[in-house]
Amino acid sequence: MIYNQFYKSHNSNYLMFKEQIISILAKETRLRKEELNNLIEIPPNPELGDYSFPCFILSKREKKAPNIIAEHFAKQIKPTKNIEKITSAGPYLNFFINKKALAENILKINSNFGKSNIGKKHKIVIDFSAPNIGKPMHIGHIRSTILGDSLMRIYDFLNYNPIGINYLGDTGLHIGKLIIAYELWLDKKAIKKSPVEELLRLYVKFCEHEKSEVSEGADADEEFTNNEWTNKAKEKLKLLELGDKKTHEIWQEIHEASGKGFDKVYSLLNVNFTETTGQSKFSVKGKEIVMNALKKAIAKREEDGAVYVQIDKNNPELKKYILRSNQTASYITQDLGAAVERNKKYKFDKMIYVTDFRQEGHFSALFNILKTLGYDFSDKLFHLGFGTVKFGNEIIASRTGKIILLEDVLNKTIEKAKQEITKRKTKGNPEKVGVGAIKYIILKNEPIKDVQFSWEQALSFEGNTGPYLQYSYARASSIIKKAKNKNFNKGKLNISKYNLAKEEIALIKKISDFPEIVIQAGDKMNPSLLANYSHELAQVFNEFYHNCPVINADNKEQEAFRLKLVDAFRTTLKNALHLLGIEVMDEM
Ligand code: ARG
């Protein structure tokens, strides 16, 4: 993050305090603001202060021990209205901020809390979800879908202009396989009744004949060189690319049938795209680029006609094929075409591809080739690779046993949420609880880490889970509903004489952190920061709730203040969960 850009575009409260500390320190230490921003820490114990600056870094320049430097500054720097005390503790210089001033800011929070203009409408293209037609969406695609959707929401909140592209795997060897299976074994009744299952049955049957693994990814299909069935599939693919009418009609039917299945999932997850497109649209453009690469001698041709690029100059064996020997486009051919077309269409400032980490090699080759070809935008491309979703012992029976069906996972989770809600005799909405639970268990893990999926854990109302957060929100809502004072939100509250309890201060500070966490999550393409922040926020709220009576407060003034605080908590949690794509309920 660029320090200046960040603070200039930011009008939020808590940051104001940190910014003031940075300004003071910049003057006193002559360090750059950006550097100070990274050096300042939050002490482990609030009694030590709200922010602290470790003085080690100055020791060499000043030729003094860090303790001495800290002591000197503690005397030298005068308190201000917002920073009421400055002390030293060993090598640390500690700052105490004025909690009342902070509390006053919290009372002004509205539904826009956390938004900022850091994005200035810069365009970020996010390529996510991207399931393969003819194959059912699997759990890897759900991770991409949920992660990409959360990034869309975060960038939108920060006033970027996010563009979500669903790049369907609508061609490739698996389509050749499916078309053959369709011609040979289609059950017409079955495809009407349950299209996704019938297509899967056809695909699995083909793989049995070919003696290949049933694969999930786009370029994961094994390409046997001397296999009668693989060869047939390759021929079909060629017919399709040449525009053969009958082949194209079957392709269309497969496209429609699986599209229905995808749409069901997207509507359940409440995920939208700016644009839905497919690999097949970029074969021609991709081949054009390949020809250009040949002309410029960046790519070379094998005797059999296949075209490749040498990725590593020192390792001539390392070849990345960008065109098949029968001159059909492959996964990377189309990605070359798609990237160039997208740059032309959107002139993006950044493009993020969200896929399984195993595609790392594919994307680094892609970016590399684009750079070698002289496309400047190649520096704006990022691959956000994510880890595996592991199911432990709770394998879901699907007919192949190998592919875990996304729709099954979703439906089963919603069913289990329903049982839990009935057992607890609460009023939650099973769909919101179930979908929220799945999104949360996925997003709370850093993208690159594996997810250990377990229903028991995902749906628990305690711990770091989606339902726990939704429940905390509902609890706060019920306090507000029960309050006799319905006008707490009107008029100005004077808190100058109010004594803040330690749980109140902790909650105020936590709420105040939110805007910075949103920015970090966007910066690092990491929604788990927001998920874990939400959990901490709810924990601090529950501490407050158990120690600071709201409805039975000591007096009217205290009640009004606490109600406002509860309301600010609600707004913050709602916004944080919104960025994860999780909906809240007033009752649960
Ligand atoms: N369809 C691919 C898969 O399922 C993912 C596509 C990702 N996007 C891209 N531009 N390659 O593995």
Coordinates of C-alpha atoms and ligand atoms in Angstrom, one line a residue:
M1 CA 0.0 0.0 0.0
I2 CA 1.2 3.5 -0.8
Y3 CA 1.1 5.4 2.4
N4 CA 0.2 8.8 1.2
Q5 CA -2.5 7.6 -1.2
F6 CA -4.0 5.7 1.7
Y7 CA -4.2 8.5 4.2
K8 CA -5.3 11.1 1.7
S9 CA -8.2 9.1 0.5
H10 CA -9.2 8.2 4.0
N11 CA -11.5 10.2 6.1
S12 CA -12.1 7.7 8.9
N13 CA -11.7 8.1 12.5
Y14 CA -9.3 5.8 14.3
L15 CA -6.8 6.2 11.5
M16 CA -6.7 9.9 12.3
F17 CA -5.1 9.0 15.6
K18 CA -2.4 6.8 14.0
E19 CA -1.8 9.4 11.3
Q20 CA -1.2 12.1 14.0
I21 CA 1.3 9.9 15.7
I22 CA 3.1 9.2 12.4
S23 CA 3.2 13.0 11.7
I24 CA 4.7 13.7 15.1
L25 CA 7.3 10.9 14.8
A26 CA 8.2 11.9 11.3
K27 CA 9.1 15.4 12.6
E28 CA 11.0 14.1 15.6
T29 CA 12.8 11.1 14.0
R30 CA 13.2 12.3 10.3
L31 CA 12.1 8.8 9.2
R32 CA 9.7 8.6 6.2
K33 CA 6.0 8.4 7.0
E34 CA 5.6 5.2 5.0
E35 CA 8.4 3.5 7.0
L36 CA 6.9 4.7 10.3
N37 CA 3.6 3.3 9.2
N38 CA 5.2 -0.1 9.0
L39 CA 7.2 0.2 12.2
I40 CA 4.4 1.2 14.5
E41 CA 3.1 -1.6 16.6
I42 CA 0.1 -2.3 18.8
P43 CA 1.3 -3.3 22.3
P44 CA 0.2 -6.7 23.6
N45 CA -1.4 -5.2 26.6
P46 CA -3.6 -2.0 26.4
E47 CA -2.1 -0.8 29.7
L48 CA 1.1 -0.3 27.9
G49 CA -0.5 2.1 25.4
D50 CA -2.5 2.0 22.2
Y51 CA 0.4 2.3 19.8
S52 CA 4.1 1.9 20.3
F53 CA 7.2 2.8 18.3
P54 CA 10.3 0.5 18.8
C55 CA 13.3 2.8 18.9
F56 CA 15.9 0.2 17.9
I57 CA 16.0 1.5 14.3
L58 CA 17.4 4.9 15.5
S59 CA 20.1 3.5 17.7
K60 CA 22.8 3.3 15.1
R61 CA 22.3 6.8 13.7
E62 CA 22.0 8.4 17.1
K63 CA 24.8 6.3 18.6
K64 CA 22.6 5.8 21.7
A65 CA 20.9 2.8 23.3
P66 CA 17.2 2.5 22.3
N67 CA 16.0 2.9 25.9
I68 CA 17.7 6.3 26.1
I69 CA 16.2 7.4 22.8
A70 CA 12.7 6.3 24.0
E71 CA 13.1 8.1 27.3
H72 CA 14.2 11.2 25.5
F73 CA 11.2 11.3 23.2
A74 CA 8.8 10.6 26.0
K75 CA 9.9 13.8 27.6
Q76 CA 10.3 15.8 24.4
I77 CA 7.0 15.1 22.7
K78 CA 4.0 17.0 24.2
P79 CA 0.6 15.5 24.5
T80 CA -2.3 16.8 22.3
K81 CA -6.0 16.6 22.5
N82 CA -6.2 13.2 20.8
I83 CA -2.9 11.8 22.1
E84 CA -3.1 12.3 25.8
K85 CA -0.1 10.6 27.1
I86 CA 3.3 9.5 25.8
T87 CA 5.6 7.2 27.9
S88 CA 8.6 5.0 27.5
A89 CA 8.9 1.4 28.5
G90 CA 12.4 0.1 27.8
P91 CA 13.2 0.6 24.1
Y92 CA 9.5 1.3 23.3
L93 CA 7.9 4.7 23.0
N94 CA 4.2 4.3 23.9
F95 CA 1.3 6.5 22.9
F96 CA -2.1 6.6 24.7
I97 CA -4.9 8.0 22.7
N98 CA -7.9 9.9 24.1
K99 CA -10.6 7.3 24.4
K100 CA -13.4 9.8 24.7
A101 CA -12.4 11.4 21.4
L102 CA -12.3 7.9 19.9
A103 CA -15.7 7.1 21.4
E104 CA -17.2 10.3 19.9
N105 CA -16.1 9.2 16.4
I106 CA -17.7 5.8 16.9
L107 CA -21.0 7.4 17.7
K108 CA -21.0 8.9 14.2
I109 CA -20.8 5.6 12.4
N110 CA -23.3 4.9 9.7
S111 CA -23.9 2.2 7.1
N112 CA -21.0 3.4 5.0
F113 CA -18.5 2.6 7.7
G114 CA -15.3 1.1 6.3
K115 CA -15.8 2.5 2.7
S116 CA -13.1 4.7 1.3
N117 CA -12.0 6.1 -2.0
I118 CA -8.7 4.4 -2.2
G119 CA -9.7 2.7 -5.5
K120 CA -10.6 5.9 -7.3
K121 CA -12.6 3.8 -9.8
H122 CA -9.4 2.0 -11.0
K123 CA -10.4 -1.1 -12.9
I124 CA -9.6 -4.6 -11.5
V125 CA -10.6 -7.6 -13.6
I126 CA -11.2 -10.7 -11.5
D127 CA -11.3 -14.0 -13.4
F128 CA -13.1 -16.4 -11.1
S129 CA -15.3 -19.5 -10.7
A130 CA -14.7 -20.6 -14.4
P131 CA -16.2 -24.1 -14.2
N132 CA -15.9 -26.5 -17.1
I133 CA -19.1 -27.2 -19.1
G134 CA -20.2 -30.7 -19.3
K135 CA -18.5 -31.4 -16.0
P136 CA -20.3 -30.7 -12.7
M137 CA -19.0 -27.8 -10.6
H138 CA -16.7 -29.3 -8.0
I139 CA -15.5 -28.0 -4.7
G140 CA -12.4 -26.4 -6.2
H141 CA -14.7 -24.2 -8.2
I142 CA -16.7 -23.2 -5.1
R143 CA -13.5 -21.9 -3.5
S144 CA -12.7 -19.9 -6.6
T145 CA -16.3 -18.6 -6.7
I146 CA -16.5 -17.6 -3.0
L147 CA -13.0 -16.1 -3.0
G148 CA -13.5 -14.1 -6.2
D149 CA -16.9 -12.9 -5.1
S150 CA -15.5 -11.7 -1.8
L151 CA -12.7 -9.8 -3.6
M152 CA -15.3 -8.2 -5.9
R153 CA -17.2 -6.9 -2.8
I154 CA -14.0 -5.7 -1.1
Y155 CA -12.8 -3.7 -4.2
D156 CA -16.3 -2.3 -4.7
F157 CA -16.3 -1.1 -1.1
L158 CA -13.0 0.6 -1.6
N159 CA -14.4 2.3 -4.7
Y160 CA -12.4 0.4 -7.3
N161 CA -14.3 -0.7 -10.4
P162 CA -14.2 -4.5 -10.1
I163 CA -15.1 -6.5 -13.3
G164 CA -16.0 -10.1 -12.6
I165 CA -15.4 -12.5 -15.5
N166 CA -16.7 -16.1 -15.5
Y167 CA -14.5 -17.8 -18.1
L168 CA -16.2 -21.1 -18.8
G169 CA -14.2 -24.1 -19.8
D170 CA -16.4 -24.6 -22.9
T171 CA -13.9 -26.3 -25.1
G172 CA -10.8 -28.5 -24.7
L173 CA -10.2 -32.2 -24.8
H174 CA -12.9 -33.0 -22.3
I175 CA -15.5 -31.5 -24.7
G176 CA -14.2 -33.7 -27.5
K177 CA -14.7 -36.7 -25.1
L178 CA -18.1 -35.6 -24.1
I179 CA -19.4 -35.1 -27.6
I180 CA -18.4 -38.6 -28.5
A181 CA -20.0 -40.0 -25.4
Y182 CA -23.1 -37.9 -26.2
E183 CA -23.4 -39.4 -29.7
L184 CA -22.9 -42.9 -28.4
W185 CA -24.7 -43.2 -25.1
L186 CA -27.0 -40.3 -24.4
D187 CA -30.1 -41.0 -22.4
K188 CA -32.6 -38.4 -23.7
K189 CA -34.9 -38.6 -20.7
A190 CA -32.1 -38.3 -18.2
I191 CA -30.6 -35.2 -19.7
K192 CA -34.0 -33.5 -19.4
K193 CA -34.5 -34.6 -15.9
S194 CA -31.1 -34.1 -14.4
P195 CA -28.7 -32.6 -16.9
V196 CA -25.7 -32.3 -14.7
E197 CA -25.8 -36.0 -13.6
E198 CA -26.3 -37.3 -17.1
L199 CA -23.4 -35.3 -18.5
L200 CA -21.2 -36.6 -15.7
R201 CA -22.4 -40.2 -16.4
L202 CA -21.4 -39.8 -20.1
Y203 CA -18.0 -38.3 -19.2
V204 CA -17.2 -41.0 -16.7
K205 CA -18.2 -43.7 -19.2
F206 CA -15.9 -42.2 -21.8
C207 CA -13.0 -42.2 -19.3
E208 CA -13.7 -45.9 -18.5
H209 CA -13.2 -46.7 -22.2
E210 CA -10.2 -44.5 -22.5
K211 CA -8.9 -45.9 -19.2
S212 CA -8.1 -42.4 -17.9
E213 CA -8.7 -40.6 -14.6
V214 CA -11.9 -38.7 -14.2
S215 CA -10.5 -35.2 -13.9
E216 CA -11.9 -31.9 -12.7
G217 CA -9.7 -29.1 -14.0
A218 CA -9.5 -27.7 -17.5
D219 CA -6.0 -28.7 -18.5
A220 CA -6.0 -31.7 -16.2
D221 CA -7.2 -34.1 -18.9
E222 CA -4.6 -36.6 -19.7
E223 CA -3.5 -36.5 -23.3
F224 CA -2.6 -40.0 -24.2
T225 CA -0.6 -40.2 -27.4
N226 CA -1.5 -43.7 -28.6
N227 CA -5.0 -44.2 -27.4
E228 CA -7.8 -44.9 -29.8
W229 CA -10.3 -43.0 -27.6
T230 CA -8.1 -40.0 -27.0
N231 CA -7.5 -39.7 -30.7
K232 CA -11.2 -39.8 -31.4
A233 CA -11.7 -37.0 -28.9
K234 CA -9.0 -34.9 -30.5
E235 CA -10.6 -35.4 -33.9
K236 CA -13.9 -34.3 -32.5
L237 CA -12.4 -31.2 -31.0
K238 CA -10.9 -30.4 -34.4
L239 CA -14.3 -30.8 -36.1
L240 CA -15.8 -28.4 -33.5
E241 CA -13.1 -25.8 -34.1
L242 CA -13.6 -26.1 -37.8
G243 CA -17.3 -25.3 -37.3
D244 CA -18.8 -28.6 -38.2
K245 CA -22.6 -28.1 -37.9
K246 CA -23.7 -31.3 -36.2
T247 CA -20.8 -31.2 -33.7
H248 CA -21.6 -27.6 -32.9
E249 CA -25.2 -28.5 -32.2
I250 CA -24.3 -31.1 -29.7
W251 CA -21.9 -28.7 -28.1
Q252 CA -24.7 -26.2 -27.8
E253 CA -26.9 -28.7 -26.1
I254 CA -24.1 -29.6 -23.6
H255 CA -23.6 -25.9 -23.0
E256 CA -27.2 -25.3 -22.2
A257 CA -27.6 -28.3 -20.0
S258 CA -24.7 -27.5 -17.8
G259 CA -25.4 -23.8 -17.8
K260 CA -28.7 -24.7 -15.9
G261 CA -26.7 -26.5 -13.2
F262 CA -24.3 -23.6 -12.8
D263 CA -27.0 -21.0 -12.5
K264 CA -28.7 -22.9 -9.7
V265 CA -25.4 -22.8 -7.7
Y266 CA -24.8 -19.1 -8.4
S267 CA -28.3 -18.1 -7.3
L268 CA -27.9 -20.1 -4.1
L269 CA -24.6 -18.5 -3.4
N270 CA -25.9 -15.1 -4.5
V271 CA -22.9 -14.5 -6.8
N272 CA -23.0 -12.3 -9.9
F273 CA -20.6 -11.7 -12.8
T274 CA -20.0 -8.7 -15.0
E275 CA -19.5 -10.9 -17.9
T276 CA -19.8 -14.6 -18.7
T277 CA -17.7 -15.9 -21.5
G278 CA -15.8 -19.0 -22.5
Q279 CA -12.5 -20.3 -23.7
S280 CA -13.8 -21.2 -27.1
K281 CA -14.3 -17.5 -28.0
F282 CA -10.5 -16.9 -27.9
S283 CA -9.1 -19.8 -30.0
V284 CA -8.8 -17.6 -33.1
K285 CA -7.2 -14.7 -31.3
G286 CA -4.9 -17.1 -29.4
K287 CA -3.7 -18.7 -32.6
E288 CA -3.0 -15.3 -34.1
I289 CA -0.7 -14.6 -31.2
V290 CA 1.0 -18.0 -31.6
M291 CA 1.6 -17.2 -35.3
N292 CA 3.0 -13.8 -34.3
A293 CA 5.3 -15.5 -31.8
L294 CA 6.5 -17.9 -34.5
K295 CA 7.2 -14.9 -36.8
K296 CA 9.2 -13.2 -34.1
A297 CA 11.1 -16.5 -33.4
I298 CA 9.9 -16.3 -29.8
A299 CA 8.1 -19.7 -30.4
K300 CA 9.4 -22.7 -32.4
R301 CA 7.7 -25.5 -34.3
E302 CA 8.2 -29.2 -33.7
E303 CA 8.4 -31.6 -36.7
D304 CA 4.9 -32.8 -35.9
G305 CA 3.5 -29.2 -36.1
A306 CA 3.1 -28.5 -32.4
V307 CA 4.3 -25.0 -31.4
Y308 CA 6.2 -24.4 -28.2
V309 CA 8.0 -21.7 -26.2
Q310 CA 11.2 -22.3 -24.4
I311 CA 10.4 -21.0 -20.9
D312 CA 13.9 -21.2 -19.5
K313 CA 16.9 -20.3 -21.6
N314 CA 19.2 -22.6 -19.6
N315 CA 16.9 -25.5 -19.8
P316 CA 16.1 -26.3 -23.5
E317 CA 14.1 -29.4 -22.4
L318 CA 11.6 -27.2 -20.6
K319 CA 9.0 -26.6 -23.4
K320 CA 5.6 -25.0 -23.0
Y321 CA 3.3 -26.1 -25.9
I322 CA 1.1 -23.3 -27.1
L323 CA -0.5 -25.1 -30.0
R324 CA -1.3 -28.8 -30.5
S325 CA 0.2 -30.7 -33.4
N326 CA -3.2 -30.9 -35.1
Q327 CA -3.3 -27.1 -34.9
T328 CA -6.1 -26.9 -32.4
A329 CA -5.9 -24.4 -29.6
S330 CA -5.1 -25.5 -26.1
Y331 CA -5.8 -24.0 -22.7
I332 CA -2.9 -21.6 -22.9
T333 CA -3.6 -20.6 -26.5
Q334 CA -7.0 -19.4 -25.4
D335 CA -5.7 -17.7 -22.3
L336 CA -3.2 -15.7 -24.5
G337 CA -6.0 -14.6 -26.7
A338 CA -8.4 -13.8 -23.8
A339 CA -5.8 -11.7 -21.9
V340 CA -5.0 -9.5 -24.9
E341 CA -8.7 -9.0 -25.7
R342 CA -9.5 -8.1 -22.1
N343 CA -6.8 -5.6 -22.0
K344 CA -8.2 -4.0 -25.2
K345 CA -11.8 -4.1 -23.8
Y346 CA -11.2 -2.9 -20.3
K347 CA -7.8 -1.2 -20.1
F348 CA -7.5 -2.7 -16.6
D349 CA -5.2 -1.5 -13.9
K350 CA -4.9 -5.0 -12.5
M351 CA -6.2 -8.5 -13.4
I352 CA -6.4 -11.4 -10.9
Y353 CA -6.9 -15.0 -11.9
V354 CA -8.4 -17.0 -9.0
T355 CA -7.7 -20.8 -9.4
D356 CA -6.3 -23.8 -7.7
F357 CA -2.5 -23.3 -6.9
R358 CA -1.6 -26.2 -9.2
Q359 CA -2.2 -23.8 -12.1
E360 CA 0.8 -21.7 -11.0
G361 CA 3.0 -23.1 -13.8
H362 CA 0.3 -22.3 -16.4
F363 CA 0.0 -18.7 -15.3
S364 CA 3.6 -18.0 -14.9
A365 CA 4.2 -19.3 -18.4
L366 CA 1.3 -17.2 -19.7
F367 CA 2.6 -14.0 -18.1
N368 CA 6.1 -14.8 -19.2
I369 CA 5.1 -15.3 -22.9
L370 CA 3.0 -12.1 -22.9
K371 CA 5.9 -10.2 -21.6
T372 CA 8.3 -11.6 -24.1
L373 CA 5.9 -10.7 -26.8
G374 CA 6.0 -7.1 -25.6
Y375 CA 2.7 -6.7 -24.0
D376 CA 3.2 -4.1 -21.3
F377 CA 0.1 -5.1 -19.4
S378 CA 1.7 -8.4 -18.4
D379 CA 3.0 -6.6 -15.3
K380 CA -0.6 -6.1 -14.2
L381 CA -1.4 -9.8 -14.0
F382 CA -1.7 -11.8 -10.8
H383 CA -2.4 -15.4 -10.1
L384 CA -4.2 -15.9 -6.8
G385 CA -3.6 -19.6 -6.2
F386 CA -5.6 -21.4 -3.5
G387 CA -5.1 -24.6 -1.6
T388 CA -7.2 -27.8 -1.6
V389 CA -10.5 -28.3 0.2
K390 CA -10.2 -31.5 2.2
F391 CA -13.1 -33.5 3.3
G392 CA -11.6 -35.8 5.9
N393 CA -13.7 -38.8 6.5
E394 CA -16.9 -37.2 5.5
I395 CA -16.7 -38.2 1.9
I396 CA -19.8 -37.5 0.0
A397 CA -21.1 -40.3 -2.0
S398 CA -21.3 -39.2 -5.6
R399 CA -21.6 -41.8 -8.3
T400 CA -18.1 -41.5 -9.4
G401 CA -16.7 -41.5 -5.9
K402 CA -13.9 -39.2 -7.3
I403 CA -15.7 -35.9 -8.0
I404 CA -17.3 -34.2 -5.1
L405 CA -20.4 -32.4 -6.4
L406 CA -20.8 -28.9 -5.3
E407 CA -24.5 -28.9 -5.3
D408 CA -24.5 -31.9 -3.0
V409 CA -22.3 -30.1 -0.5
L410 CA -24.5 -27.0 -0.6
N411 CA -27.8 -28.9 -0.2
K412 CA -26.4 -31.1 2.5
T413 CA -25.2 -28.1 4.5
I414 CA -28.5 -26.3 4.2
E415 CA -30.3 -29.5 5.3
K416 CA -28.0 -29.8 8.3
A417 CA -28.5 -26.1 9.2
K418 CA -32.2 -26.7 9.2
Q419 CA -31.8 -29.6 11.7
E420 CA -29.6 -27.4 13.9
I421 CA -32.1 -24.6 13.8
T422 CA -35.0 -26.9 14.7
K423 CA -33.0 -28.4 17.5
R424 CA -32.2 -25.0 19.0
K425 CA -35.8 -23.8 18.4
T426 CA -34.5 -20.6 16.8
K427 CA -35.8 -18.5 13.9
G428 CA -32.7 -18.6 11.6
N429 CA -33.1 -19.0 7.9
P430 CA -31.4 -22.4 7.0
E431 CA -30.3 -21.2 3.6
K432 CA -28.5 -18.1 5.0
V433 CA -27.0 -20.1 7.8
G434 CA -25.9 -23.0 5.6
V435 CA -24.5 -20.8 2.8
G436 CA -22.9 -18.5 5.3
A437 CA -21.3 -21.5 7.1
I438 CA -19.7 -22.7 3.9
K439 CA -18.5 -19.3 2.8
Y440 CA -17.0 -18.7 6.2
I441 CA -15.1 -21.9 6.6
I442 CA -13.6 -21.3 3.1
L443 CA -12.8 -17.6 3.6
K444 CA -11.4 -17.8 7.1
N445 CA -8.4 -19.6 5.7
E446 CA -5.7 -17.7 3.9
P447 CA -6.2 -18.5 0.2
I448 CA -3.0 -20.5 -0.2
K449 CA -3.8 -22.7 2.8
D450 CA -5.8 -25.9 2.6
V451 CA -9.3 -26.0 4.0
Q452 CA -10.2 -28.8 6.4
F453 CA -13.9 -29.1 5.7
S454 CA -16.2 -30.6 8.4
W455 CA -19.9 -30.0 8.7
E456 CA -19.7 -30.2 12.4
Q457 CA -17.2 -27.4 12.5
A458 CA -18.7 -25.3 9.8
L459 CA -22.2 -25.3 11.4
S460 CA -21.2 -24.9 15.0
F461 CA -22.7 -21.9 16.8
E462 CA -19.6 -21.6 18.8
G463 CA -16.0 -20.8 17.8
N464 CA -14.6 -19.2 14.7
T465 CA -17.6 -20.0 12.5
G466 CA -20.2 -18.3 10.3
P467 CA -23.2 -19.2 12.5
Y468 CA -21.4 -17.8 15.6
L469 CA -21.0 -14.5 13.9
Q470 CA -24.6 -14.4 12.6
Y471 CA -25.7 -15.3 16.0
S472 CA -23.7 -12.4 17.6
Y473 CA -25.3 -10.1 15.2
A474 CA -28.8 -11.3 16.1
R475 CA -28.0 -11.0 19.8
A476 CA -27.0 -7.3 19.3
S477 CA -30.2 -6.8 17.3
S478 CA -32.3 -8.2 20.1
I479 CA -30.8 -5.9 22.6
I480 CA -31.8 -2.9 20.5
K481 CA -35.2 -4.4 20.0
K482 CA -35.7 -4.8 23.7
A483 CA -34.6 -1.3 24.6
K484 CA -37.3 1.0 25.9
N485 CA -35.3 4.0 24.7
K486 CA -36.2 4.0 21.0
N487 CA -34.8 7.4 20.4
F488 CA -31.2 6.6 21.4
N489 CA -30.1 7.3 17.9
K490 CA -31.6 10.8 17.7
G491 CA -30.0 13.9 19.1
K492 CA -26.5 14.4 20.4
L493 CA -25.1 12.5 23.3
N494 CA -22.7 14.3 25.6
I495 CA -20.2 11.8 26.9
S496 CA -17.7 14.2 28.4
K497 CA -18.5 13.1 32.0
Y498 CA -19.0 9.5 31.1
N499 CA -16.6 6.9 32.6
L500 CA -15.7 4.3 30.0
A501 CA -15.4 0.7 31.2
K502 CA -12.5 -1.4 30.0
E503 CA -14.8 -3.6 27.9
E504 CA -16.3 -0.5 26.3
I505 CA -12.9 0.8 25.4
A506 CA -11.9 -2.6 23.9
L507 CA -15.0 -2.7 21.8
I508 CA -14.5 0.9 20.6
K509 CA -10.9 0.2 19.6
K510 CA -11.8 -3.0 17.8
I511 CA -14.6 -1.3 15.8
S512 CA -12.2 1.5 14.9
D513 CA -9.8 -1.0 13.3
F514 CA -12.3 -2.0 10.6
P515 CA -11.5 0.5 7.8
E516 CA -7.8 -0.4 7.9
I517 CA -8.6 -4.1 7.8
V518 CA -10.7 -3.7 4.7
I519 CA -7.8 -1.9 2.9
Q520 CA -5.4 -4.6 4.0
A521 CA -7.7 -7.4 2.7
G522 CA -7.9 -5.6 -0.7
D523 CA -4.2 -5.0 -0.8
K524 CA -3.2 -8.5 0.0
M525 CA -6.1 -10.1 -1.9
N526 CA -6.9 -11.9 1.4
P527 CA -10.5 -11.9 2.7
S528 CA -9.3 -14.1 5.6
L529 CA -8.2 -10.9 7.3
L530 CA -11.8 -9.8 7.4
A531 CA -13.1 -13.1 8.5
N532 CA -10.7 -13.3 11.4
Y533 CA -11.3 -9.6 12.3
S534 CA -15.1 -10.4 12.4
H535 CA -14.4 -13.2 14.8
E536 CA -12.3 -11.0 17.1
L537 CA -14.9 -8.3 16.9
A538 CA -17.7 -10.6 18.0
Q539 CA -15.5 -11.9 20.8
V540 CA -14.8 -8.4 22.1
F541 CA -18.5 -7.7 21.8
N542 CA -19.5 -10.7 23.8
E543 CA -17.1 -9.7 26.6
F544 CA -18.8 -6.3 26.6
Y545 CA -22.2 -7.9 26.6
H546 CA -21.4 -10.1 29.6
N547 CA -19.9 -7.3 31.7
C548 CA -21.8 -4.1 30.7
P549 CA -25.5 -4.2 31.1
V550 CA -27.3 -2.2 28.4
I551 CA -31.0 -2.6 29.2
N552 CA -30.3 -2.4 33.0
A553 CA -27.7 0.3 32.8
D554 CA -27.1 2.6 35.7
N555 CA -28.7 5.6 34.2
K556 CA -30.3 6.9 31.0
E557 CA -27.1 8.4 29.7
Q558 CA -25.2 5.1 30.0
E559 CA -28.0 3.2 28.4
A560 CA -28.1 5.6 25.5
F561 CA -24.3 5.4 25.0
R562 CA -24.3 1.6 25.2
L563 CA -27.1 1.3 22.8
K564 CA -25.2 3.4 20.3
L565 CA -22.2 1.2 20.8
V566 CA -24.2 -1.9 20.2
D567 CA -25.6 -0.4 17.1
A568 CA -22.1 0.6 15.9
F569 CA -21.0 -3.0 16.5
R570 CA -23.9 -4.3 14.5
T571 CA -23.1 -2.0 11.5
T572 CA -19.5 -3.0 11.6
L573 CA -20.1 -6.7 11.7
K574 CA -22.8 -6.5 9.0
N575 CA -20.4 -4.6 6.7
A576 CA -17.6 -7.1 7.4
L577 CA -19.8 -10.1 6.7
H578 CA -21.2 -8.4 3.6
L579 CA -17.7 -8.3 2.3
L580 CA -17.5 -12.0 2.7
G581 CA -20.8 -12.5 1.0
I582 CA -22.5 -13.6 4.2
E583 CA -26.0 -12.3 5.1
V584 CA -27.1 -11.5 8.6
M585 CA -30.5 -12.0 10.3
D586 CA -32.1 -9.9 13.0
E587 CA -33.4 -13.1 14.7
M588 CA -31.7 -16.4 15.0
Ligands
ARG1 N1 -11.8 -23.7 -16.2 C1 -10.5 -23.7 -15.5 C2 -10.5 -24.9 -14.5 O1 -11.5 -25.4 -14.1 C3 -10.2 -22.5 -14.8 C4 -10.0 -21.3 -15.6 C5 -9.4 -20.1 -15.0 N2 -9.2 -19.0 -15.8 C6 -8.4 -18.8 -16.8 N3 -8.4 -17.7 -17.4 N4 -7.6 -19.8 -17.1 O2 -9.5 -25.3 -14.1

